[in-house]
Coordinates of N, CA and C in Angstrom, one line a residue:
M15 N 17.9 -1.4 -35.9 CA 16.6 -2.2 -35.1 C 16.9 -2.5 -33.4
K16 N 15.8 -1.9 -33.0 CA 15.7 -1.9 -31.7 C 15.0 -3.2 -31.0
E17 N 15.2 -3.2 -29.9 CA 14.3 -4.5 -29.1 C 12.9 -4.0 -29.4
A18 N 11.8 -5.0 -29.2 CA 10.5 -5.1 -29.1 C 10.0 -5.5 -28.2
I19 N 8.9 -4.5 -27.5 CA 8.4 -5.0 -26.3 C 6.7 -5.4 -26.6
I20 N 6.3 -6.5 -26.3 CA 5.0 -6.7 -26.8 C 4.5 -6.9 -25.3
F21 N 2.9 -6.2 -25.1 CA 2.3 -6.7 -24.2 C 1.0 -7.4 -24.6
Y22 N 0.7 -8.5 -24.1 CA -0.8 -9.4 -25.2 C -0.9 -10.3 -24.0
T23 N -2.1 -10.9 -23.8 CA -3.1 -11.7 -23.5 C -3.6 -12.8 -24.0
V24 N -3.6 -13.9 -23.7 CA -4.3 -15.0 -24.3 C -5.5 -15.9 -23.4
G25 N -6.2 -16.8 -23.8 CA -6.9 -17.3 -23.2 C -8.6 -16.8 -22.7
E26 N -9.3 -17.5 -22.7 CA -10.8 -17.0 -22.7 C -11.9 -17.6 -21.5
S27 N -11.2 -18.2 -20.2 CA -12.0 -18.8 -19.6 C -11.3 -18.0 -18.0
N28 N -12.1 -18.0 -17.0 CA -11.3 -17.8 -15.4 C -9.9 -18.5 -15.4
N29 N -10.4 -20.0 -16.1 CA -9.3 -20.9 -15.7 C -7.6 -20.5 -16.6
D30 N -7.3 -20.2 -17.3 CA -6.7 -19.7 -18.6 C -6.7 -18.8 -19.3
N31 N -6.8 -17.7 -18.2 CA -6.1 -16.2 -19.0 C -5.0 -16.1 -18.1
R32 N -4.3 -15.0 -19.0 CA -3.0 -14.9 -18.7 C -2.6 -13.3 -19.4
A33 N -1.9 -12.5 -18.6 CA -1.2 -11.2 -19.4 C 0.3 -11.7 -19.8
N34 N 1.1 -11.3 -20.5 CA 2.4 -11.8 -20.9 C 3.0 -10.4 -21.7
I35 N 4.2 -10.2 -21.1 CA 4.9 -9.2 -21.6 C 6.6 -10.1 -22.3
L36 N 6.6 -9.7 -23.4 CA 7.3 -10.3 -24.3 C 8.4 -9.7 -25.1
V37 N 9.7 -9.9 -25.2 CA 11.1 -8.6 -25.5 C 11.7 -9.6 -26.5
L38 N 11.6 -9.0 -27.8 CA 12.5 -9.7 -29.0 C 13.3 -8.6 -28.9
R39 N 14.5 -9.2 -29.4 CA 15.8 -8.3 -29.8 C 16.2 -8.7 -30.9
P40 N 16.8 -8.2 -31.7 CA 17.5 -8.2 -32.8 C 18.2 -9.1 -33.3
K41 N 18.5 -10.1 -34.2 CA 19.1 -10.9 -34.7 C 18.7 -10.7 -36.2
G42 N 20.1 -10.5 -37.0 CA 20.4 -10.0 -37.9 C 19.2 -9.4 -38.8
A43 N 18.6 -9.9 -39.8 CA 17.3 -9.1 -40.1 C 16.1 -9.2 -39.5
T44 N 16.0 -10.6 -38.2 CA 14.6 -10.7 -37.8 C 14.9 -10.4 -36.6
Y45 N 13.9 -11.0 -35.3 CA 13.9 -11.3 -34.2 C 14.2 -12.3 -32.9
E46 N 14.6 -12.6 -32.4 CA 14.8 -13.7 -31.5 C 14.1 -13.4 -30.5
R47 N 13.6 -14.4 -29.1 CA 12.9 -14.4 -28.1 C 13.8 -14.3 -27.3
F48 N 13.9 -12.4 -26.6 CA 15.0 -12.7 -25.5 C 14.6 -12.5 -23.7
W49 N 13.0 -12.5 -23.8 CA 12.7 -12.3 -22.4 C 11.4 -11.9 -22.3
E50 N 10.8 -13.3 -21.4 CA 8.7 -13.3 -21.4 C 8.6 -13.2 -19.6
N51 N 7.4 -13.0 -19.6 CA 7.2 -13.2 -18.5 C 5.4 -12.9 -18.6
S52 N 5.0 -13.8 -17.3 CA 3.4 -14.3 -17.5 C 2.9 -14.4 -16.5
L53 N 1.8 -13.6 -16.4 CA 0.9 -14.1 -14.8 C -0.2 -14.7 -15.0
E54 N -0.6 -15.9 -14.7 CA -1.8 -16.3 -14.9 C -2.8 -15.6 -13.9
G55 N -4.4 -15.9 -14.2 CA -5.3 -15.2 -13.8 C -5.1 -13.5 -14.2
S56 N -4.7 -13.0 -15.1 CA -4.8 -11.8 -15.4 C -5.2 -11.7 -17.0
W57 N -6.4 -10.8 -16.7 CA -7.0 -10.7 -17.8 C -6.5 -9.3 -18.9
G58 N -5.6 -8.9 -18.6 CA -4.8 -8.3 -19.3 C -4.0 -6.7 -18.7
F59 N -4.3 -5.5 -19.4 CA -2.8 -4.9 -19.3 C -3.9 -3.2 -18.7
A60 N -3.5 -2.6 -17.9 CA -4.2 -1.1 -18.0 C -3.1 -0.2 -17.4
A61 N -3.4 1.2 -17.3 CA -2.4 2.3 -16.8 C -2.0 2.0 -16.0
P62 N -0.5 2.7 -15.4 CA 0.5 3.0 -16.4 C 1.2 2.1 -17.2
T63 N 0.7 1.1 -17.7 CA 1.5 0.2 -18.2 C 2.3 0.7 -19.4
G64 N 3.9 0.3 -19.5 CA 4.4 0.9 -20.7 C 5.8 0.8 -20.7
V65 N 6.6 1.3 -21.4 CA 7.9 1.3 -21.5 C 8.2 3.0 -21.9
Y66 N 9.1 3.4 -20.5 CA 9.4 4.9 -20.5 C 10.5 4.8 -19.5
D67 N 10.9 5.7 -19.6 CA 12.2 6.3 -18.3 C 11.4 6.8 -16.9
L68 N 10.8 5.8 -16.1 CA 10.1 5.7 -15.1 C 10.6 6.9 -13.8
N69 N 12.4 6.1 -13.5 CA 12.8 6.6 -12.2 C 13.8 7.5 -12.7
K70 N 13.8 8.0 -14.3 CA 14.9 9.4 -14.9 C 15.9 8.9 -14.4
T71 N 16.5 7.7 -14.9 CA 17.8 6.8 -14.6 C 18.6 7.1 -16.6
G72 N 18.1 7.4 -17.2 CA 18.5 7.1 -18.4 C 18.3 6.3 -19.2
R73 N 17.3 4.9 -18.2 CA 17.1 4.0 -19.3 C 15.7 3.7 -19.1
S74 N 15.1 2.8 -20.1 CA 13.8 2.4 -20.1 C 13.3 1.6 -19.5
Q75 N 12.5 1.7 -18.1 CA 12.1 0.5 -17.7 C 10.5 -0.1 -18.1
I76 N 10.4 -1.5 -17.9 CA 8.8 -2.1 -18.7 C 8.0 -1.7 -17.0
V77 N 6.7 -1.2 -17.1 CA 6.2 -0.8 -16.1 C 4.7 -1.6 -17.0
S78 N 4.6 -2.6 -15.7 CA 3.4 -3.5 -16.0 C 2.3 -3.5 -14.6
Y79 N 1.2 -3.1 -15.4 CA 0.3 -3.0 -14.3 C -1.0 -4.1 -15.1
R80 N -1.2 -5.2 -14.3 CA -1.8 -6.3 -15.1 C -3.3 -6.4 -14.1
T81 N -4.2 -6.4 -15.1 CA -5.4 -6.4 -13.9 C -6.2 -8.0 -13.6
V82 N -6.9 -7.8 -12.4 CA -7.2 -9.1 -12.5 C -8.8 -9.3 -12.3
G83 N -9.3 -8.5 -11.3 CA -10.6 -8.8 -10.7 C -11.3 -7.7 -10.2
A84 N -12.5 -7.7 -9.4 CA -13.1 -6.6 -9.0 C -12.8 -6.8 -7.0
S85 N -11.9 -7.8 -6.9 CA -11.6 -8.0 -5.8 C -10.0 -7.6 -5.5
C86 N -9.7 -7.5 -6.8 CA -8.4 -7.3 -7.0 C -7.8 -6.3 -7.7
P87 N -7.7 -5.2 -7.8 CA -7.9 -4.6 -9.2 C -6.5 -4.7 -10.0
G88 N -5.5 -4.8 -9.4 CA -4.3 -5.2 -10.4 C -3.4 -5.5 -9.6
I89 N -2.1 -5.6 -10.6 CA -0.6 -5.9 -9.7 C 0.2 -5.1 -11.0
L90 N 0.9 -4.3 -9.9 CA 2.3 -3.6 -10.5 C 3.1 -4.5 -10.2
D91 N 4.3 -4.5 -11.6 CA 5.4 -4.6 -11.7 C 6.3 -3.6 -12.2
V92 N 7.8 -3.8 -11.7 CA 8.7 -2.6 -12.5 C 9.8 -3.4 -13.2
Y93 N 10.4 -3.6 -14.2 CA 11.4 -4.6 -14.5 C 12.6 -3.5 -15.8
E94 N 13.7 -3.7 -15.5 CA 14.7 -2.9 -16.1 C 16.1 -3.4 -16.6
Y95 N 16.1 -3.6 -17.9 CA 17.5 -3.8 -18.3 C 18.8 -3.8 -17.4
L96 N 19.3 -5.0 -16.7 CA 20.2 -4.9 -16.1 C 21.6 -5.9 -16.1
N97 N 22.7 -5.4 -16.0 CA 23.9 -6.9 -16.4 C 23.3 -7.6 -17.2
G98 N 23.1 -7.1 -18.0 CA 22.9 -8.5 -19.6 C 21.9 -8.8 -19.7
G99 N 20.5 -8.5 -18.4 CA 18.9 -9.1 -18.7 C 18.5 -8.5 -18.1
I100 N 17.1 -8.6 -18.0 CA 16.5 -7.9 -17.7 C 15.6 -9.0 -16.0
Q101 N 15.9 -7.5 -14.8 CA 15.4 -7.9 -14.0 C 14.2 -7.2 -13.2
R102 N 13.9 -7.5 -12.6 CA 12.2 -6.8 -11.4 C 13.2 -6.3 -10.5
I103 N 12.5 -4.6 -10.7 CA 13.3 -3.8 -9.5 C 11.7 -3.6 -8.8
T104 N 10.6 -4.0 -8.9 CA 9.6 -4.0 -8.2 C 9.9 -3.8 -6.6
G105 N 9.0 -3.2 -5.9 CA 9.7 -2.6 -4.3 C 8.4 -3.6 -3.7
A106 N 8.4 -3.3 -2.2 CA 8.3 -4.2 -1.6 C 6.8 -4.2 -1.6
W107 N 6.0 -4.0 -2.4 CA 4.2 -3.6 -2.4 C 3.9 -5.2 -3.0
A108 N 4.8 -5.6 -4.0 CA 4.2 -6.5 -4.3 C 5.1 -7.8 -3.9
N109 N 5.4 -8.5 -2.5 CA 6.2 -8.9 -2.0 C 5.9 -10.2 -1.8
N110 N 4.2 -10.3 -1.3 CA 3.6 -11.2 -0.7 C 2.7 -11.3 -1.5
G111 N 2.5 -10.5 -3.6 CA 1.8 -11.2 -4.1 C 0.6 -10.2 -3.8
Q112 N 0.2 -9.4 -3.2 CA -1.1 -8.1 -2.9 C -1.4 -7.8 -4.0
C113 N -2.6 -7.3 -3.8 CA -3.2 -6.7 -5.2 C -3.5 -5.2 -5.0
Q114 N -3.0 -4.4 -5.6 CA -2.7 -2.5 -5.5 C -3.8 -2.0 -6.5
S115 N -4.2 -1.2 -6.1 CA -4.4 0.1 -6.7 C -3.4 1.0 -6.7
V116 N -3.1 1.6 -7.6 CA -1.7 2.6 -7.9 C -2.2 3.6 -9.0
E117 N -1.4 5.1 -8.5 CA -0.8 6.3 -8.9 C 0.7 6.2 -8.8
I118 N 0.6 6.9 -10.1 CA 2.3 7.4 -10.1 C 2.1 8.9 -10.1
K119 N 2.9 9.4 -9.2 CA 3.0 11.4 -9.4 C 3.8 11.7 -8.5
D120 N 4.0 12.8 -9.2 CA 5.6 13.5 -8.3 C 5.1 14.3 -7.7
L121 N 5.7 13.5 -6.0 CA 5.0 14.5 -5.2 C 6.0 15.9 -4.5
D122 N 7.0 15.1 -4.6 CA 8.1 16.3 -4.4 C 8.7 17.3 -5.5
G123 N 8.0 17.3 -6.4 CA 8.1 17.9 -7.8 C 10.1 18.2 -8.1
D124 N 10.9 16.4 -7.5 CA 12.3 16.5 -7.9 C 12.6 15.7 -9.8
G125 N 11.0 15.5 -10.2 CA 11.0 15.1 -11.5 C 11.1 13.5 -11.9
V126 N 11.3 13.0 -10.5 CA 10.9 11.6 -10.0 C 10.0 11.4 -9.5
P127 N 9.2 11.0 -10.3 CA 7.2 10.4 -10.2 C 7.5 9.5 -8.8
E128 N 6.8 9.4 -7.8 CA 6.5 8.4 -6.7 C 5.6 7.9 -7.4
I129 N 5.4 6.1 -6.3 CA 4.3 5.6 -6.9 C 3.9 5.1 -5.5
I130 N 2.2 5.3 -5.7 CA 1.2 5.2 -4.6 C 0.4 4.2 -4.5
V131 N 0.1 3.1 -3.9 CA 0.2 1.9 -3.7 C -1.0 1.8 -2.6
R132 N -2.5 1.1 -3.1 CA -3.0 0.7 -2.1 C -3.7 -0.6 -1.8
I133 N -3.2 -1.3 -1.0 CA -3.2 -3.0 -0.9 C -5.0 -3.2 -0.6
R134 N -4.8 -3.9 -1.9 CA -6.3 -4.3 -1.6 C -7.6 -3.0 -2.0
N135 N -8.5 -2.8 -1.6 CA -9.1 -2.1 -2.0 C -9.8 -1.0 -0.6
Y136 N -9.8 -1.8 0.5 CA -10.3 -0.8 1.6 C -10.0 -1.3 2.9
G137 N -10.1 0.5 3.8 CA -9.3 -0.5 4.8 C -8.0 0.3 5.5
V138 N -7.5 0.4 4.3 CA -6.3 0.7 4.8 C -5.3 1.4 4.0
N139 N -4.1 2.5 4.8 CA -3.9 3.7 4.1 C -3.1 3.1 2.8
Q140 N -2.5 4.0 1.9 CA -1.8 4.3 0.8 C -0.7 4.7 1.5
D141 N 0.4 3.2 1.0 CA 2.0 3.9 1.0 C 2.4 4.4 -0.4
I142 N 3.6 4.9 0.0 CA 4.2 5.8 -1.3 C 5.7 5.4 -0.9
Y143 N 5.8 4.8 -2.0 CA 7.5 4.7 -2.5 C 8.4 5.4 -3.4
R144 N 9.5 5.4 -3.4 CA 10.5 6.6 -3.7 C 11.3 5.8 -4.5
W145 N 11.7 6.3 -5.5 CA 13.2 5.5 -6.4 C 14.5 6.1 -5.1
N146 N 15.4 5.6 -4.4 CA 16.3 6.1 -4.1 C 17.7 6.0 -4.8
G147 N 17.5 5.4 -5.9 CA 18.5 5.6 -6.7 C 19.0 4.1 -7.5
K148 N 18.7 3.5 -6.3 CA 18.8 1.8 -6.1 C 17.9 1.2 -6.2
K149 N 16.8 1.5 -5.7 CA 15.3 0.3 -5.6 C 13.9 1.2 -4.9
Y150 N 13.3 0.8 -4.7 CA 12.1 1.6 -4.5 C 11.9 0.7 -2.7
V151 N 12.0 2.6 -1.9 CA 11.9 2.3 -0.7 C 10.6 3.1 -0.6
L152 N 9.8 2.5 0.8 CA 9.0 2.8 1.5 C 9.2 4.2 2.4
S153 N 8.5 5.2 1.8 CA 8.6 6.5 2.0 C 7.3 7.4 2.8
N154 N 6.6 6.8 3.2 CA 5.4 7.6 4.0 C 5.4 9.1 4.8
S155 N 6.6 8.3 5.4 CA 7.1 9.9 6.6 C 7.6 11.1 5.8
R156 N 7.9 10.8 4.7 CA 8.5 11.4 3.5 C 7.5 13.1 3.6
Y157 N 6.2 11.9 3.2 CA 5.3 13.2 2.4 C 3.7 13.2 3.0
P158 N 4.3 13.6 4.8 CA 3.4 13.3 5.4 C 1.8 14.4 4.8
Q159 N 1.9 15.6 4.0 CA 0.8 16.1 3.5 C -0.1 15.5 2.6
Y160 N 0.4 14.7 2.2 CA 0.1 13.8 0.6 C -1.4 13.2 2.0
Y161 N -1.4 12.9 3.3 CA -2.5 12.3 3.7 C -3.5 12.8 4.6
S162 N -3.2 14.6 4.5 CA -4.1 15.4 5.1 C -5.3 15.3 4.4
A163 N -6.1 15.4 3.2 CA -7.2 14.7 2.5 C -7.7 13.8 2.8
E164 N -7.1 12.4 2.6 CA -7.8 11.5 3.3 C -8.2 11.2 4.7
L165 N -7.0 11.9 5.5 CA -7.3 11.9 7.0 C -8.6 12.7 7.3
E166 N -8.6 14.1 6.4 CA -10.0 14.2 7.3 C -11.6 13.5 6.5
E167 N -11.1 12.7 5.6 CA -12.1 12.1 5.2 C -12.7 10.8 6.2
L168 N -12.1 10.4 6.4 CA -11.8 9.3 7.8 C -12.4 9.7 8.5
L169 N -11.8 11.1 9.4 CA -12.1 11.7 10.0 C -13.8 11.9 10.3
R170 N -14.4 12.4 9.1 CA -15.9 12.7 8.6 C -17.0 11.6 9.4
G171 N -16.4 10.3 8.1 CA -17.3 9.3 8.6 C -17.0 9.0 10.0
F172 N -15.8 8.9 10.5 CA -15.7 8.5 12.4 C -16.7 9.5 13.4
R173 N -16.9 10.3 12.9 CA -17.5 11.8 13.4 C -19.1 11.2 12.9
S174 N -19.4 10.7 12.1 CA -20.8 10.1 11.6 C -21.8 9.9 13.1
P175 N -22.6 10.8 12.9 CA -23.5 10.8 13.9 C -24.4 9.2 14.0
Q176 N -24.4 8.5 12.6 CA -24.7 6.9 12.8 C -24.1 5.5 13.6
V177 N -25.1 5.0 13.9 CA -24.6 4.3 15.1 C -23.5 3.3 14.4
M178 N -22.8 2.3 14.5 CA -21.5 2.0 13.8 C -21.0 1.0 14.4
P179 N -21.2 -0.5 13.8 CA -20.0 -1.4 14.6 C -18.8 -1.0 15.1
A180 N -18.3 -1.6 16.5 CA -17.0 -1.5 17.2 C -16.0 -2.7 15.9
S181 N -16.4 -3.0 14.8 CA -15.4 -3.5 14.2 C -15.2 -2.3 12.9
G182 N -15.7 -1.5 12.7 CA -15.9 -0.5 11.3 C -15.1 0.5 12.5
R183 N -15.7 1.0 13.6 CA -15.0 2.4 14.1 C -13.6 1.8 14.7
L184 N -13.1 0.8 14.6 CA -11.8 0.3 14.7 C -11.1 0.3 13.8
Q185 N -11.7 0.2 12.4 CA -10.7 0.0 11.1 C -10.6 1.6 10.9
L186 N -11.5 2.3 11.0 CA -11.4 3.6 10.8 C -10.3 4.3 11.7
A187 N -10.4 3.4 13.1 CA -9.4 4.5 14.1 C -7.9 4.0 13.2
S188 N -7.4 2.9 13.3 CA -6.5 2.4 12.6 C -5.7 3.2 11.7
Q189 N -6.5 3.9 10.8 CA -6.2 4.6 9.8 C -5.9 5.8 10.0
I190 N -7.0 6.2 10.9 CA -6.6 7.8 11.6 C -5.4 7.5 12.5
V191 N -4.8 6.6 13.1 CA -3.7 6.7 13.8 C -2.9 6.8 13.7
G192 N -2.8 5.8 11.8 CA -1.5 5.3 11.2 C -1.2 6.5 10.4
I193 N -2.4 7.9 10.1 CA -2.3 9.1 9.7 C -1.5 10.3 10.4
Y194 N -1.9 10.4 12.1 CA -1.8 11.3 12.8 C 0.2 10.5 13.1
I195 N 0.6 9.0 13.0 CA 1.6 8.6 13.3 C 2.7 9.2 11.8
I196 N 2.1 9.1 10.7 CA 2.9 9.6 9.9 C 3.3 11.3 10.2
Q197 N 2.1 11.6 10.3 CA 2.3 13.1 10.4 C 3.1 13.8 11.7
R198 N 3.4 12.7 12.6 CA 4.2 13.0 13.5 C 2.8 13.8 14.8
R199 N 1.8 13.8 14.7 CA 0.9 14.4 15.3 C 0.4 13.7 16.5
F200 N 1.2 12.9 17.3 CA 1.4 12.0 18.4 C 0.3 12.2 19.8
S201 N 0.1 13.4 19.9 CA -1.0 13.7 20.9 C -2.1 14.0 20.4
D202 N -2.5 14.4 19.2 CA -3.5 14.1 18.5 C -3.8 12.7 18.5
A203 N -3.2 11.9 18.0 CA -3.6 10.3 18.1 C -3.8 10.1 19.5
I204 N -3.3 10.5 20.3 CA -3.5 10.0 22.0 C -4.8 10.8 22.6
V205 N -5.1 11.9 22.2 CA -6.5 12.5 22.3 C -7.5 11.1 21.8
F206 N -7.3 11.0 20.4 CA -8.5 10.3 19.4 C -8.8 8.9 20.5
C207 N -7.5 8.2 20.6 CA -7.7 6.8 21.3 C -8.7 6.9 22.4
K208 N -8.1 7.8 23.3 CA -8.8 8.0 24.1 C -10.4 7.9 24.1
K209 N -10.7 9.1 23.6 CA -12.1 9.5 22.7 C -12.7 8.3 22.6
L210 N -11.9 7.3 21.6 CA -12.3 6.1 21.2 C -12.8 5.0 21.9
L211 N -12.0 5.2 23.0 CA -12.6 4.3 24.6 C -13.7 4.6 24.5
E212 N -14.2 6.1 24.9 CA -15.6 6.3 25.4 C -16.9 5.4 24.0
I213 N -16.2 6.4 23.3 CA -17.2 5.7 21.9 C -17.9 4.5 21.7
L214 N -16.5 3.7 21.6 CA -17.1 2.0 21.8 C -17.6 1.7 22.9
Q215 N -17.9 2.3 24.3 CA -18.9 1.9 25.0 C -19.9 2.6 25.2
N216 N -20.2 3.6 24.2 CA -21.5 4.3 24.3 C -22.5 3.5 23.1
P217 N -23.7 2.8 23.8 CA -24.7 1.8 22.7 C -25.2 2.9 21.9
A218 N -25.1 4.0 22.2 CA -26.1 5.5 21.0 C -25.5 5.6 19.6
L219 N -23.6 4.8 19.7 CA -23.1 5.6 19.1 C -22.4 3.9 18.3
T220 N -22.0 3.0 19.5 CA -21.2 1.9 18.6 C -22.2 0.7 19.0
T221 N -22.4 -0.8 18.0 CA -22.9 -1.4 18.3 C -21.9 -2.4 18.4
A222 N -22.0 -3.6 19.7 CA -20.8 -4.6 19.9 C -20.9 -5.7 19.5
D223 N -19.9 -5.8 18.1 CA -20.1 -7.1 17.9 C -18.5 -8.1 17.7
R224 N -18.2 -7.3 19.0 CA -17.0 -7.8 19.2 C -16.7 -7.8 20.7
P225 N -16.2 -8.7 21.6 CA -16.3 -8.5 23.0 C -15.3 -7.0 23.3
Q226 N -16.2 -6.5 24.3 CA -15.6 -5.2 24.8 C -13.9 -5.2 25.1
G227 N -13.6 -6.2 25.9 CA -12.2 -6.4 26.2 C -11.1 -6.4 24.8
Q228 N -12.0 -7.1 23.4 CA -10.7 -7.4 21.8 C -10.9 -6.0 21.8
A229 N -12.4 -5.1 21.5 CA -12.2 -3.8 21.2 C -11.0 -2.8 22.2
T230 N -10.8 -3.0 23.3 CA -10.6 -2.3 24.1 C -8.9 -2.7 24.2
A231 N -8.6 -3.7 23.6 CA -7.2 -4.5 23.2 C -7.2 -3.6 22.8
A232 N -7.4 -3.3 21.0 CA -7.0 -3.1 20.3 C -6.9 -1.6 20.2
V233 N -7.3 -0.9 20.7 CA -7.3 0.7 21.0 C -6.3 0.6 22.3
Y234 N -5.7 -0.1 23.0 CA -4.5 0.0 23.7 C -3.4 -0.2 22.4
R235 N -3.5 -1.1 21.4 CA -2.4 -1.4 21.0 C -1.9 -0.2 19.8
L236 N -2.8 0.6 19.6 CA -2.9 1.6 18.6 C -2.1 2.9 19.6
L237 N -2.4 2.7 20.8 CA -1.9 3.6 22.1 C -0.4 3.8 22.5
G238 N 0.1 2.2 22.0 CA 1.4 1.2 22.0 C 2.0 2.0 20.5
D239 N 1.6 1.8 19.5 CA 1.9 2.1 18.6 C 2.0 3.6 18.2
T240 N 1.6 4.4 19.3 CA 1.9 5.5 19.1 C 2.9 6.2 19.9
Y241 N 2.7 5.8 20.7 CA 3.7 6.1 21.7 C 5.6 5.3 21.2
K242 N 5.4 4.4 20.8 CA 6.2 3.8 20.5 C 7.1 4.7 18.9
A243 N 6.1 5.4 18.3 CA 6.6 6.2 17.3 C 7.0 7.3 17.6
A244 N 6.9 7.7 19.1 CA 6.7 9.3 19.6 C 8.1 9.1 20.1
G245 N 9.2 7.6 20.4 CA 10.2 7.4 20.9 C 9.6 7.0 22.4
S246 N 8.5 6.6 23.0 CA 8.2 6.8 24.5 C 8.0 5.2 24.6
G247 N 9.4 4.2 24.7 CA 9.2 2.9 25.1 C 8.8 2.2 26.0
E248 N 8.5 3.3 27.5 CA 8.4 2.7 28.2 C 6.6 2.3 28.3
R249 N 5.9 4.2 27.8 CA 4.9 4.3 27.7 C 4.2 2.8 26.8
A250 N 4.5 2.6 25.7 CA 4.1 1.8 24.9 C 4.3 0.2 25.4
K251 N 5.3 0.0 25.9 CA 5.2 -1.2 26.6 C 3.9 -1.3 27.2
Q252 N 3.9 -0.3 27.9 CA 2.8 -0.4 29.5 C 1.5 -0.8 28.2
Y253 N 1.2 -0.2 27.3 CA 0.0 -0.1 26.6 C 0.0 -1.5 25.9
Y254 N 1.1 -2.1 25.5 CA 1.1 -3.0 24.7 C 0.8 -4.5 25.8
G255 N 1.3 -4.3 26.8 CA 1.2 -5.1 27.9 C 0.0 -5.4 28.4
R256 N -0.9 -4.2 28.5 CA -2.7 -4.0 28.8 C -3.7 -4.4 27.6
A257 N -2.9 -4.6 26.2 CA -3.4 -5.2 25.4 C -3.4 -7.1 25.8
E258 N -2.4 -6.6 25.8 CA -2.1 -8.4 25.8 C -3.1 -9.2 27.3
A259 N -3.0 -8.2 28.3 CA -3.5 -8.9 29.5 C -5.2 -9.2 29.1
L260 N -5.3 -7.7 28.3 CA -7.0 -8.7 28.1 C -7.2 -9.5 26.6
T261 N -6.1 -9.3 26.2 CA -6.4 -10.6 25.2 C -6.7 -11.8 25.7
R262 N -5.6 -12.3 26.8 CA -5.0 -13.3 27.3 C -6.3 -14.1 28.2
S263 N -7.3 -12.9 28.7 CA -8.1 -13.1 29.8 C -9.3 -13.0 28.9
K264 N -9.7 -13.2 27.7 CA -10.6 -13.6 27.0 C -10.6 -14.8 25.9
S265 N -9.6 -15.3 26.0 CA -8.8 -16.4 24.8 C -9.7 -17.8 26.0

């Protein structure tokens, strides 16, 4: 007899719904409860939930993607039998209880799939985690080309001739600069940020839904992030300083 792993949900109301994982192990001619995990507020399980060798270690992992609701697509956890018990080997994507949408895909063809997560629903770039033999590690910069299609979509939205609020432009800009940094396209990020400063001051393109100084400070921080990633600490310090000065002057 082998272990039995059961995924089940209980509860019929928003205040009493739980998605549970139960592991039973053989004991004589029957089974005994070995391990259980429960998530309150979840309505059930969705793909890629299952029991399979996700990390190609020769051992099966319990993969649990529990659904929550429209504002929180789901929560991904991974468990494995280690040292006589079942341990959580979930990556940092869930350290603070964040909600994620999830895709599992082998991006580099080595036979071990990566886990691609997007925290919440909108306004942030996807993060890519790979199994390094011991744990899941954030590895965005290892797969720069993965972000190319998303970058093009973001740029199309940013370049729209429609008037856009400053907050919306800055949100798009943060994602765009983030991808430029992942792809080590630092000069493109710098040119983009300087153009962004002009667009934010153009009322035909941008409505000022925040003080101009705050918007400019946000762009300076993006420039600071870019120079820091490029290894130019002094230039990064200059832009961070400008952003801080603008923030203090408006406080």
